């Protein structure tokens, strides 16, 4: 009997192949065994394979996880970002003695993390560099800086914008610690040198959207008519750059150029309270200018400069007669490298100015309108505009002061000032009342902007020859003045109001200039000295107690006014506006009080006052009445009689030896200068020096007085 159909189907099913349907998984067989398992992980970050006995036996400093310095260096190359960024600061913070011996391997390893793909690793690296570099002496850090500079310069060209931004922060950190190592090789002032400076500068400009490079061979630059090469992102309009990133870039570029252009700068005056470069245009030669600068130089610095020079002079600094030599005769002495400027220097500066001019203009036009907001002043646009104007002042000022500015540079400067002029003065008018009085940061930013623009105007005015009958250069396309008279009048008015304390503060409250603000104002004051009210306001500021709260500002004001008086009496200088004799006499008669206020608390200020009194007397600028009044007012500086306490010595007794001698020399000169009332000052000095080691020194000076 045949098998049933049911049994035949069951037997055939054992050998039949299952048909799979799309989207449905394969059916598991009935006899499949499940071999999967689950496990729980237990994290023990403080556990290590090393036992405490092994650590003590090796005697090597470790972290809490018992990792040594070598272990941490290996972890910096780990694939995990969390492993790469941890450990080093903990170990080196607990054991700072490990830093210097391992500095080379440490910086060489961490420098490779500048271009790390993980943001948290780069952020941790920046924090670590800020911490570790403050604990390393500069002299020790400089030989080990090249790896950091190499990888930072390479990261500026990274494809990732965040990596480029973080590399700029690393360069900013290095600029604060080892600026000379960072800018070496830029050679913007024509010096010969090797280093990463040129590559870093190109990287910073490229990050801002400025293309092109500083080629070693400048022949291509001379043949090119267009220096400003802009890449595909556009100048100052890169959408990938946020305002904060662009602000950091501009601040870093400004710091880089400040250090690069300051290298071997002829305008840097070490040891002086104020800058003096702007006086140079009034002298016929560099030698006469240097002799003018040395008039109020510190005695130690003047002695160093005399020994450093190739010509020895019998200076006779503290005698009333002629100095025994004609400084003008020294003009014929050849000074190596001073006759002509370096051609490459001029070309490189011209390339730099022309390349960044479109960037500065575009950034200013994008952000300046936001500073007129009637509701609130945004901080970021204010910082960007401030950085732009400071950069313009730096690059244009360097070119003009060095005499390397051509017509193209002056044309771009004129264009820049034309864009800035409608906003000057920044932060005044109806806008001033809208700013909160407590927002000192905003007010300081506006003051910096106004001072920078005023200096830009003074830089342009300083190029005009004094004997130019038109006083202002004319534009090629028409008879209109390049510098509008309105701009000059506005700047002059702002300078006068700033000296009177009427700007930079809430309405109704006086404003005191800081030392930085006052010294920034000096080139503008000198350039606008022929404008109405500028010199009288300057003299009033130096005479009044405006800077009494800040002795550094008072010292700078006294020195600047003293140099104006001395340069006004120098026959070698160009024609200057004559000073009012009554105002000068009032200021001079206030100098004894100023010397008393400075005393031993501000030795440099006391020295400046004494030197001004001496130089003016050597030039016969005192009449008999002024001399007699000066002698009477200088008596308390040495000794005076109190009604109840008797004789009290003045500040002279607390001065160091070299200033005491200087004061005695000045008094000897004043008593030799004429007048009638000499006995009072001479007797006071006799009493003051009687119990000191300078009694014999004064004896040698006193007989020459013929009293």
XYZ file of C-alpha atoms in Angstrom:
707
model
C 0.000 0.000 0.000
C 1.574 3.382 -1.005
C 2.758 5.916 1.653
C 0.489 8.766 2.506
C 1.131 12.243 1.141
C 1.726 13.569 4.619
C 4.665 11.300 5.232
C 6.098 12.008 1.821
C 6.045 15.787 2.524
C 7.700 15.395 5.927
C 10.468 13.306 4.400
C 11.025 15.789 1.559
C 11.155 18.738 3.985
C 14.400 17.490 5.466
C 16.147 17.999 2.125
C 14.305 21.101 0.880
C 16.115 24.486 0.700
C 14.307 27.334 2.393
C 13.454 30.271 0.187
C 14.653 33.613 1.622
C 12.540 36.713 1.226
C 13.888 40.213 0.791
C 13.987 42.172 4.026
C 13.481 39.173 6.288
C 16.317 37.547 8.151
C 17.278 33.941 7.941
C 15.283 31.747 10.247
C 17.424 30.197 12.948
C 17.475 26.425 13.023
C 15.750 24.709 15.884
C 18.925 23.016 17.050
C 21.091 26.219 17.189
C 23.014 26.842 20.426
C 23.260 30.460 21.687
C 26.944 31.229 22.441
C 26.600 35.028 23.089
C 27.563 36.492 26.462
C 27.445 39.817 28.317
C 30.074 41.339 30.596
C 30.313 44.464 32.755
C 33.470 46.648 32.744
C 34.951 48.022 35.946
C 37.068 51.237 35.525
C 39.934 51.638 38.003
C 41.801 54.777 36.854
C 44.120 54.768 39.874
C 45.121 51.170 39.428
C 48.407 50.324 37.759
C 50.464 47.265 37.096
C 53.238 48.759 39.221
C 53.077 48.138 42.920
C 54.009 50.723 45.494
C 57.099 48.713 46.368
C 58.285 48.848 42.759
C 57.787 52.624 42.635
C 59.731 53.156 45.845
C 62.472 50.863 44.611
C 62.921 52.838 41.368
C 62.771 56.225 43.111
C 61.176 57.955 40.087
C 58.466 60.634 40.544
C 55.043 59.474 39.385
C 51.466 60.673 39.141
C 48.563 59.374 41.201
C 48.196 56.614 38.623
C 51.887 55.767 39.151
C 52.860 56.929 35.680
C 56.391 58.218 35.209
C 57.556 61.017 32.928
C 58.534 58.507 30.223
C 55.105 56.889 30.431
C 53.401 60.242 29.946
C 55.508 61.025 26.874
C 54.370 57.740 25.359
C 50.755 58.608 26.196
C 51.068 61.821 24.161
C 51.211 59.587 21.069
C 48.194 57.503 22.104
C 45.229 57.080 19.758
C 42.764 58.167 22.458
C 42.342 61.963 22.889
C 41.623 61.553 26.587
C 44.930 59.774 27.077
C 46.884 62.301 25.021
C 45.832 65.351 26.997
C 46.293 64.208 30.583
C 49.018 63.755 33.145
C 51.935 66.042 32.326
C 50.780 69.089 34.258
C 50.057 66.969 37.336
C 53.506 65.402 37.329
C 55.471 68.572 36.564
C 53.411 70.622 38.994
C 54.254 68.258 41.852
C 57.861 67.841 40.714
C 59.053 71.103 39.050
C 62.640 69.898 39.217
C 61.852 67.673 36.217
C 61.139 70.598 33.877
C 64.601 71.952 33.039
C 66.469 68.607 32.647
C 63.760 67.245 30.332
C 62.928 70.501 28.544
C 64.195 69.407 25.123
C 62.241 66.150 24.955
C 59.193 67.775 26.548
C 58.823 70.644 24.063
C 59.753 68.431 21.124
C 56.940 66.017 21.990
C 54.196 68.488 22.902
C 54.906 70.613 19.818
C 53.507 67.795 17.663
C 50.116 68.282 19.327
C 49.711 71.825 17.957
C 48.030 70.404 14.841
C 46.149 67.645 16.703
C 42.755 66.776 15.237
C 40.978 66.875 18.590
C 39.951 70.295 19.898
C 40.129 69.253 23.557
C 43.742 68.141 23.106
C 44.714 71.478 21.531
C 42.882 73.409 24.250
C 44.684 71.425 26.927
C 47.998 72.016 25.124
C 47.496 75.807 25.043
C 46.703 75.829 28.756
C 49.752 73.647 29.449
C 52.069 75.899 27.410
C 50.856 79.019 29.218
C 51.558 77.278 32.509
C 54.900 75.656 31.709
C 56.536 78.532 29.804
C 56.051 80.869 32.764
C 58.233 78.515 34.804
C 61.135 78.470 32.354
C 63.739 81.278 32.206
C 63.833 83.056 28.854
C 67.524 82.307 28.331
C 66.825 78.605 28.862
C 63.722 78.588 26.661
C 65.202 80.248 23.558
C 67.420 77.291 22.452
C 64.445 74.914 22.782
C 61.875 77.156 21.044
C 62.520 76.068 17.382
C 60.346 72.889 17.544
C 57.383 74.894 18.826
C 57.899 77.578 16.190
C 58.310 75.015 13.412
C 55.090 73.136 14.163
C 53.162 76.349 14.897
C 54.204 77.824 11.549
C 53.224 74.601 9.784
C 49.840 74.545 11.544
C 49.066 78.007 10.156
C 48.665 76.337 6.763
C 46.494 73.480 8.084
C 43.350 72.633 6.149
C 41.236 72.892 9.309
C 40.277 76.419 10.372
C 40.110 75.563 14.123
C 43.651 74.176 13.953
C 44.844 77.389 12.303
C 43.124 79.466 14.982
C 44.715 77.486 17.816
C 48.149 77.734 16.197
C 47.735 81.526 16.232
C 47.125 81.328 19.977
C 50.324 79.313 20.404
C 52.263 81.953 18.449
C 50.738 84.640 20.661
C 51.967 82.792 23.758
C 55.478 82.553 22.316
C 55.439 86.243 21.355
C 54.870 87.108 25.001
C 57.790 84.953 26.179
C 60.418 84.848 23.413
C 59.494 87.554 20.860
C 62.957 87.801 19.302
C 62.976 84.088 18.491
C 59.523 84.327 16.876
C 60.245 87.331 14.631
C 63.803 86.361 13.690
C 64.042 85.972 9.948
C 61.271 88.441 9.116
C 63.950 91.040 8.231
C 61.413 93.832 7.795
C 63.986 96.464 8.728
C 66.658 95.176 6.368
C 68.662 93.239 8.954
C 70.233 89.920 8.018
C 68.942 86.945 9.941
C 67.537 83.452 9.741
C 64.485 82.119 11.457
C 60.797 81.312 11.088
C 59.667 84.949 11.117
C 58.933 85.287 7.396
C 57.019 82.007 7.311
C 54.984 82.928 10.395
C 54.163 86.353 8.945
C 53.003 84.782 5.685
C 50.899 82.313 7.656
C 49.222 85.043 9.692
C 48.438 87.054 6.573
C 47.138 83.969 4.766
C 44.875 83.155 7.715
C 43.422 86.662 7.364
C 42.787 86.161 3.664
C 45.849 87.950 2.280
C 47.764 85.956 -0.319
C 51.336 86.137 -1.574
C 54.666 85.600 0.192
C 57.773 87.598 1.043
C 60.260 86.266 -1.477
C 63.936 86.328 -0.692
C 64.636 87.726 -4.125
C 63.016 91.176 -4.397
C 63.538 91.495 -8.136
C 60.088 90.108 -8.765
C 58.673 92.656 -6.331
C 60.272 95.564 -8.152
C 58.879 94.385 -11.471
C 55.367 93.869 -10.152
C 52.942 96.751 -10.207
C 50.433 95.123 -7.868
C 51.713 93.907 -4.520
C 48.359 93.118 -2.943
C 47.602 89.550 -4.021
C 44.342 88.276 -2.616
C 43.420 84.614 -2.483
C 40.048 83.087 -3.294
C 38.627 83.783 0.142
C 38.870 87.557 -0.281
C 40.548 90.178 1.839
C 38.997 90.516 5.261
C 35.786 88.793 4.145
C 36.448 85.145 4.926
C 33.111 83.780 6.111
C 34.856 80.970 8.003
C 36.483 83.479 10.370
C 34.391 84.529 13.328
C 34.810 87.981 14.821
C 36.604 86.563 17.854
C 39.030 84.579 15.690
C 39.717 87.573 13.448
C 40.289 89.734 16.524
C 42.861 87.250 17.845
C 44.538 87.117 14.435
C 44.798 90.903 14.175
C 46.073 91.207 17.749
C 48.718 88.542 17.112
C 49.738 90.160 13.819
C 50.027 93.523 15.569
C 52.211 92.049 18.325
C 54.374 90.268 15.740
C 54.923 93.447 13.714
C 55.648 95.503 16.822
C 58.510 93.192 17.761
C 59.693 92.722 14.182
C 59.761 96.432 13.402
C 61.291 97.303 16.772
C 64.395 95.250 16.002
C 67.303 97.661 15.586
C 64.810 100.531 15.518
C 66.421 103.961 15.405
C 63.439 105.473 17.167
C 63.799 103.455 20.341
C 65.264 105.461 23.211
C 66.166 103.260 26.124
C 66.152 104.994 29.466
C 64.042 107.985 28.410
C 60.654 108.822 29.887
C 59.146 109.877 26.559
C 59.737 109.087 22.866
C 61.905 111.620 21.057
C 61.882 110.429 17.438
C 59.444 113.132 16.305
C 61.939 115.889 17.179
C 64.391 114.625 14.536
C 62.716 116.465 11.654
C 63.570 119.809 13.284
C 67.334 119.196 13.171
C 69.598 119.432 10.127
C 71.559 116.266 10.942
C 71.432 113.095 12.976
C 74.391 114.275 15.070
C 72.671 117.460 16.201
C 69.535 115.488 17.004
C 71.482 112.963 19.084
C 73.148 115.768 21.022
C 69.714 117.239 21.735
C 68.405 113.878 22.966
C 71.418 113.504 25.270
C 70.682 116.816 27.014
C 68.171 115.193 29.379
C 69.455 111.624 29.166
C 70.215 109.739 32.403
C 73.804 110.240 33.464
C 74.571 106.504 33.414
C 73.116 106.162 29.904
C 74.945 109.237 28.659
C 78.243 107.897 30.002
C 77.610 104.558 28.285
C 76.848 106.257 24.971
C 80.030 108.325 25.204
C 82.212 105.275 25.847
C 80.443 103.336 23.097
C 81.101 106.007 20.430
C 84.232 106.305 18.353
C 84.824 109.968 19.218
C 85.665 111.155 22.713
C 84.284 114.506 23.780
C 85.110 116.694 26.715
C 81.446 117.113 27.538
C 81.875 119.492 30.451
C 78.253 118.851 31.287
C 78.065 120.945 34.407
C 80.089 124.012 33.570
C 78.560 127.319 32.697
C 80.944 128.187 29.902
C 81.113 126.802 26.362
C 81.650 123.078 25.972
C 84.932 123.482 24.119
C 83.807 121.915 20.858
C 81.325 122.490 18.080
C 78.897 119.597 17.756
C 77.961 120.708 14.256
C 81.533 120.061 13.167
C 80.996 116.380 13.874
C 78.537 116.107 10.989
C 81.413 115.378 8.646
C 82.305 112.220 10.549
C 81.110 109.238 8.580
C 78.865 106.868 10.431
C 78.833 103.348 8.970
C 75.432 102.411 7.642
C 73.837 105.780 8.439
C 74.287 107.548 5.113
C 71.858 105.571 3.031
C 68.965 103.330 3.886
C 68.818 99.731 2.852
C 66.984 99.288 -0.435
C 65.611 95.921 0.590
C 64.335 97.487 3.817
C 62.314 100.027 1.843
C 60.922 97.423 -0.562
C 59.921 94.985 2.179
C 58.118 97.669 4.144
C 56.356 98.850 0.990
C 55.257 95.287 0.237
C 54.003 94.829 3.788
C 52.017 98.080 3.795
C 50.495 97.458 0.380
C 49.536 93.879 1.198
C 47.674 94.649 4.402
C 46.058 97.928 3.303
C 43.013 96.231 1.670
C 42.628 94.037 4.755
C 42.647 97.017 7.107
C 40.222 98.996 4.966
C 37.744 96.136 4.557
C 37.787 95.208 8.249
C 37.289 98.823 9.312
C 34.375 99.408 6.934
C 32.714 96.172 8.085
C 32.833 96.997 11.794
C 33.007 100.788 12.237
C 29.264 101.440 11.588
C 28.398 99.226 14.570
C 30.211 101.663 16.884
C 27.393 104.167 16.340
C 24.730 101.942 17.807
C 22.395 104.095 19.957
C 21.583 101.211 22.312
C 24.738 99.276 23.095
C 28.315 99.256 21.836
C 29.375 95.703 20.898
C 32.798 94.837 22.260
C 33.929 92.652 19.360
C 33.632 95.303 16.602
C 35.319 97.817 18.913
C 38.277 95.463 19.381
C 38.490 94.830 15.639
C 38.437 98.531 14.764
C 41.022 99.267 17.470
C 43.306 96.546 16.115
C 42.937 97.897 12.574
C 43.791 101.484 13.521
C 46.713 100.367 15.706
C 48.073 98.256 12.850
C 47.746 101.183 10.465
C 49.578 103.455 12.902
C 52.331 100.866 13.297
C 53.092 100.102 9.645
C 52.569 103.609 8.267
C 54.434 105.169 11.168
C 57.434 102.895 10.706
C 57.661 103.651 7.001
C 57.323 107.416 7.451
C 59.679 107.698 10.424
C 62.373 105.701 8.625
C 62.036 107.832 5.492
C 61.042 104.844 3.347
C 57.513 105.975 2.520
C 56.817 106.543 -1.167
C 53.843 108.228 -2.809
C 51.926 104.952 -2.952
C 52.192 104.542 0.824
C 51.056 108.119 1.434
C 48.143 107.626 -0.957
C 47.008 104.523 0.931
C 47.419 106.405 4.220
C 45.250 109.213 2.856
C 42.604 106.684 1.840
C 42.683 105.090 5.273
C 42.290 108.429 7.038
C 39.418 109.366 4.736
C 37.543 106.260 5.935
C 38.278 106.935 9.608
C 37.646 110.708 9.609
C 33.794 110.561 9.610
C 33.865 108.593 12.882
C 36.321 110.894 14.689
C 36.173 111.546 17.573
C 34.977 108.068 18.473
C 32.441 107.719 21.251
C 31.535 111.383 21.615
C 28.387 113.411 21.070
C 25.033 111.747 21.642
C 26.709 108.361 21.908
C 28.605 109.297 25.054
C 25.470 109.534 27.171
C 24.320 106.080 26.062
C 27.408 104.330 27.445
C 27.288 103.233 31.033
C 29.731 105.204 33.194
C 31.067 101.954 34.645
C 32.013 100.586 31.228
C 35.641 101.657 31.466
C 36.724 99.126 28.862
C 34.600 100.743 26.158
C 35.761 104.242 27.037
C 39.387 103.166 27.041
C 38.882 101.588 23.620
C 37.440 104.815 22.220
C 40.309 106.817 23.689
C 42.832 104.457 22.066
C 41.079 104.872 18.727
C 41.105 108.656 18.958
C 44.781 108.802 19.919
C 45.742 106.424 17.113
C 43.859 108.443 14.498
C 45.395 111.672 15.804
C 48.845 110.137 15.395
C 47.994 109.061 11.837
C 47.171 112.669 10.999
C 50.378 113.861 12.664
C 52.396 111.315 10.677
C 51.089 112.748 7.442
C 51.664 116.339 8.544
C 55.240 115.523 9.580
C 56.198 114.708 5.974
C 55.426 118.246 4.792
C 58.488 120.447 4.414
C 58.428 123.528 6.681
C 59.325 125.828 3.781
C 56.518 124.521 1.580
C 54.565 127.677 0.681
C 51.353 125.744 0.358
C 51.831 124.074 3.741
C 49.791 121.145 2.431
C 50.531 118.933 -0.536
C 48.078 119.144 -3.413
C 46.267 116.259 -4.976
C 47.157 115.257 -8.515
C 43.567 115.329 -9.748
C 42.626 118.709 -8.387
C 43.576 121.597 -6.190
C 41.931 120.172 -3.116
C 44.172 119.580 -0.110
C 44.991 115.937 0.626
C 44.612 116.571 4.343
C 41.468 118.593 4.796
C 41.792 121.565 7.070
C 38.749 120.317 8.902
C 40.536 117.114 9.915
C 43.521 119.020 11.306
C 41.261 121.391 13.238
C 39.280 118.484 14.690
C 42.433 116.704 15.829
C 43.869 119.904 17.314
C 40.619 120.539 19.172
C 40.621 116.981 20.502
C 44.236 117.314 21.693
C 43.458 120.520 23.578
C 40.380 118.995 25.215
C 42.320 115.839 26.115
C 45.001 117.890 27.857
C 42.300 119.762 29.757
C 40.669 116.517 30.888
C 37.461 117.011 28.921
C 37.431 113.703 27.012
C 37.334 110.041 27.930
C 35.084 110.427 30.992
C 31.381 110.783 31.789
C 29.978 114.288 31.288
C 30.819 116.646 34.109
C 33.737 114.611 35.460
C 37.410 115.404 34.739
C 39.554 112.805 33.020
C 43.213 112.075 33.742
C 45.420 110.768 30.963
C 47.375 107.603 31.614
C 51.088 107.423 30.840
C 50.447 105.391 27.680
C 47.778 107.835 26.504
C 49.934 110.891 27.203
C 53.049 109.530 25.482
C 50.886 108.474 22.522
C 49.688 112.062 22.293
C 53.165 113.626 22.150
C 53.873 113.067 18.407
C 50.507 114.633 17.625
C 51.192 117.629 19.865
C 54.531 118.216 18.177
C 53.083 117.893 14.672
C 50.275 120.332 15.547
C 52.464 122.760 17.514
C 51.619 125.600 15.129
C 47.867 125.173 15.662
C 46.111 127.590 17.977
C 45.940 126.526 21.603
C 48.041 123.362 21.395
C 51.295 124.601 22.971
C 49.517 126.722 25.652
C 47.408 123.702 26.640
C 50.556 121.563 26.798
C 52.292 124.072 29.045
C 49.209 124.395 31.218
C 49.070 120.609 31.602
C 52.733 120.509 32.667
C 52.244 123.426 35.083
C 48.988 122.326 36.678
C 48.367 119.346 38.944
C 46.717 117.326 36.161
C 49.293 114.564 36.423
C 49.931 114.897 40.145
C 48.120 111.644 40.878
C 50.463 109.767 38.569
C 54.113 110.701 38.963
C 55.041 108.920 35.723
C 52.665 111.175 33.748
C 53.925 114.255 35.595
C 57.515 113.282 34.809
C 56.722 112.796 31.120
C 54.914 116.162 30.970
C 57.846 117.968 32.592
C 60.402 116.374 30.264
C 58.332 117.086 27.147
C 57.832 120.723 28.119
C 61.512 121.041 28.944
C 62.487 119.707 25.536
C 60.107 122.158 23.849
C 61.769 125.053 25.683
C 65.256 123.780 24.824
C 64.498 123.122 21.161
C 62.901 126.556 20.883
C 66.227 128.091 21.939
C 68.399 125.901 19.694
C 69.728 127.886 16.705
C 70.219 124.712 14.671
C 66.518 123.892 14.581
C 63.964 124.875 12.006
C 61.724 127.829 12.684
C 59.397 127.162 15.579
C 56.521 129.022 17.083
C 57.840 131.360 19.772
C 56.789 130.630 23.339
C 55.169 133.120 25.653
C 57.852 134.317 28.083
C 55.395 134.796 30.935
C 54.093 131.237 30.611
C 57.630 129.840 30.422
C 58.658 131.815 33.516
C 55.647 130.534 35.456
C 56.473 126.965 34.468
C 60.164 127.347 35.381
C 59.370 128.798 38.795
C 57.201 125.750 39.470
C 60.092 123.330 38.877
C 61.519 123.598 42.443
C 58.170 122.453 43.796
C 58.125 119.617 41.254
C 61.625 118.556 42.335
C 60.419 118.518 45.948
C 57.410 116.347 44.993
C 59.563 113.867 43.108
C 62.389 113.766 45.670
C 63.623 110.276 46.449
C 60.288 108.748 45.375
C 60.964 109.362 41.673
C 64.701 109.650 41.097
C 64.376 109.923 37.323
C 61.878 112.768 37.689
C 64.203 114.618 40.060
C 67.085 114.166 37.625
C 65.011 115.548 34.736
C 64.074 118.677 36.701
C 67.698 119.322 37.676
C 68.912 118.817 34.100
C 66.276 121.202 32.722
C 67.332 123.889 35.200
C 70.963 123.347 34.240
C 70.488 123.334 30.452
C 68.334 126.450 30.494
C 70.941 128.292 32.546
C 73.715 127.157 30.192
C 71.761 128.717 27.335
C 71.250 131.975 29.255
C 67.458 131.674 29.257
C 66.989 133.200 32.720
C 66.803 136.897 33.458
C 67.972 138.305 36.791
C 64.523 138.304 38.374
C 63.883 134.692 37.400
C 67.297 133.626 38.727
C 66.723 135.308 42.080
C 63.262 133.743 42.388
C 64.637 130.304 41.487
C 67.369 130.497 44.120
C 64.869 131.394 46.819
C 62.516 128.565 45.862
C 65.343 126.011 45.761
C 66.458 126.661 49.353
C 63.865 124.272 50.929
C 65.113 121.527 48.610
C 68.263 121.448 50.793
C 67.234 122.737 54.232
C 64.659 125.025 55.834
C 63.832 126.326 59.296
C 60.611 125.282 60.992
C 59.045 127.493 63.635
C 58.852 124.693 66.235
C 61.010 121.845 64.940
C 63.984 123.948 63.977
C 66.187 123.077 60.977
C 64.732 120.355 58.727
C 66.649 118.862 55.828
C 64.989 118.714 52.433
C 64.757 115.924 49.848
C 68.376 116.484 48.762
C 69.734 114.555 51.756
C 67.787 111.427 50.737
C 69.010 111.329 47.137
C 71.724 108.917 45.951
C 75.259 110.220 45.605
C 75.198 110.905 41.842
C 72.014 112.988 42.105
C 73.351 114.897 45.099
C 76.407 115.821 43.066
C 74.215 116.798 40.130
C 72.133 119.061 42.382
C 75.268 120.764 43.714
C 76.514 121.280 40.158
C 73.194 122.852 39.179
C 73.214 125.171 42.195
C 76.771 126.221 41.406
C 75.716 127.013 37.854
C 72.685 129.022 38.998
C 74.703 131.047 41.478
C 77.237 131.773 38.758
C 74.591 132.956 36.306
C 74.070 136.477 37.597
C 71.526 138.191 39.764
C 71.950 139.541 43.244
C 70.406 137.201 45.822
C 72.979 134.368 45.974
C 73.821 134.235 49.660
C 70.604 132.579 50.817
C 70.980 129.510 48.604
C 74.718 129.264 49.274
C 74.232 129.375 53.043
C 71.498 126.748 52.892
C 73.760 124.412 50.926
C 76.601 125.023 53.401
C 74.355 123.883 56.249
C 72.998 120.892 54.326
C 76.375 119.476 53.255
C 78.197 120.215 56.513
C 77.632 116.745 57.975
C 77.863 114.792 54.707
C 80.643 113.258 52.626
C 80.081 115.888 49.917
C 81.272 118.796 52.032
C 84.672 118.777 50.355
C 83.044 118.458 46.909
C 80.972 121.576 47.592
C 84.049 123.444 48.810
C 85.646 123.002 45.389
C 82.539 124.414 43.700
C 81.770 127.241 46.084
C 84.878 129.442 45.662
C 84.084 129.906 41.992
C 80.887 131.688 42.980
C 82.777 134.812 44.122
C 80.286 135.541 46.858
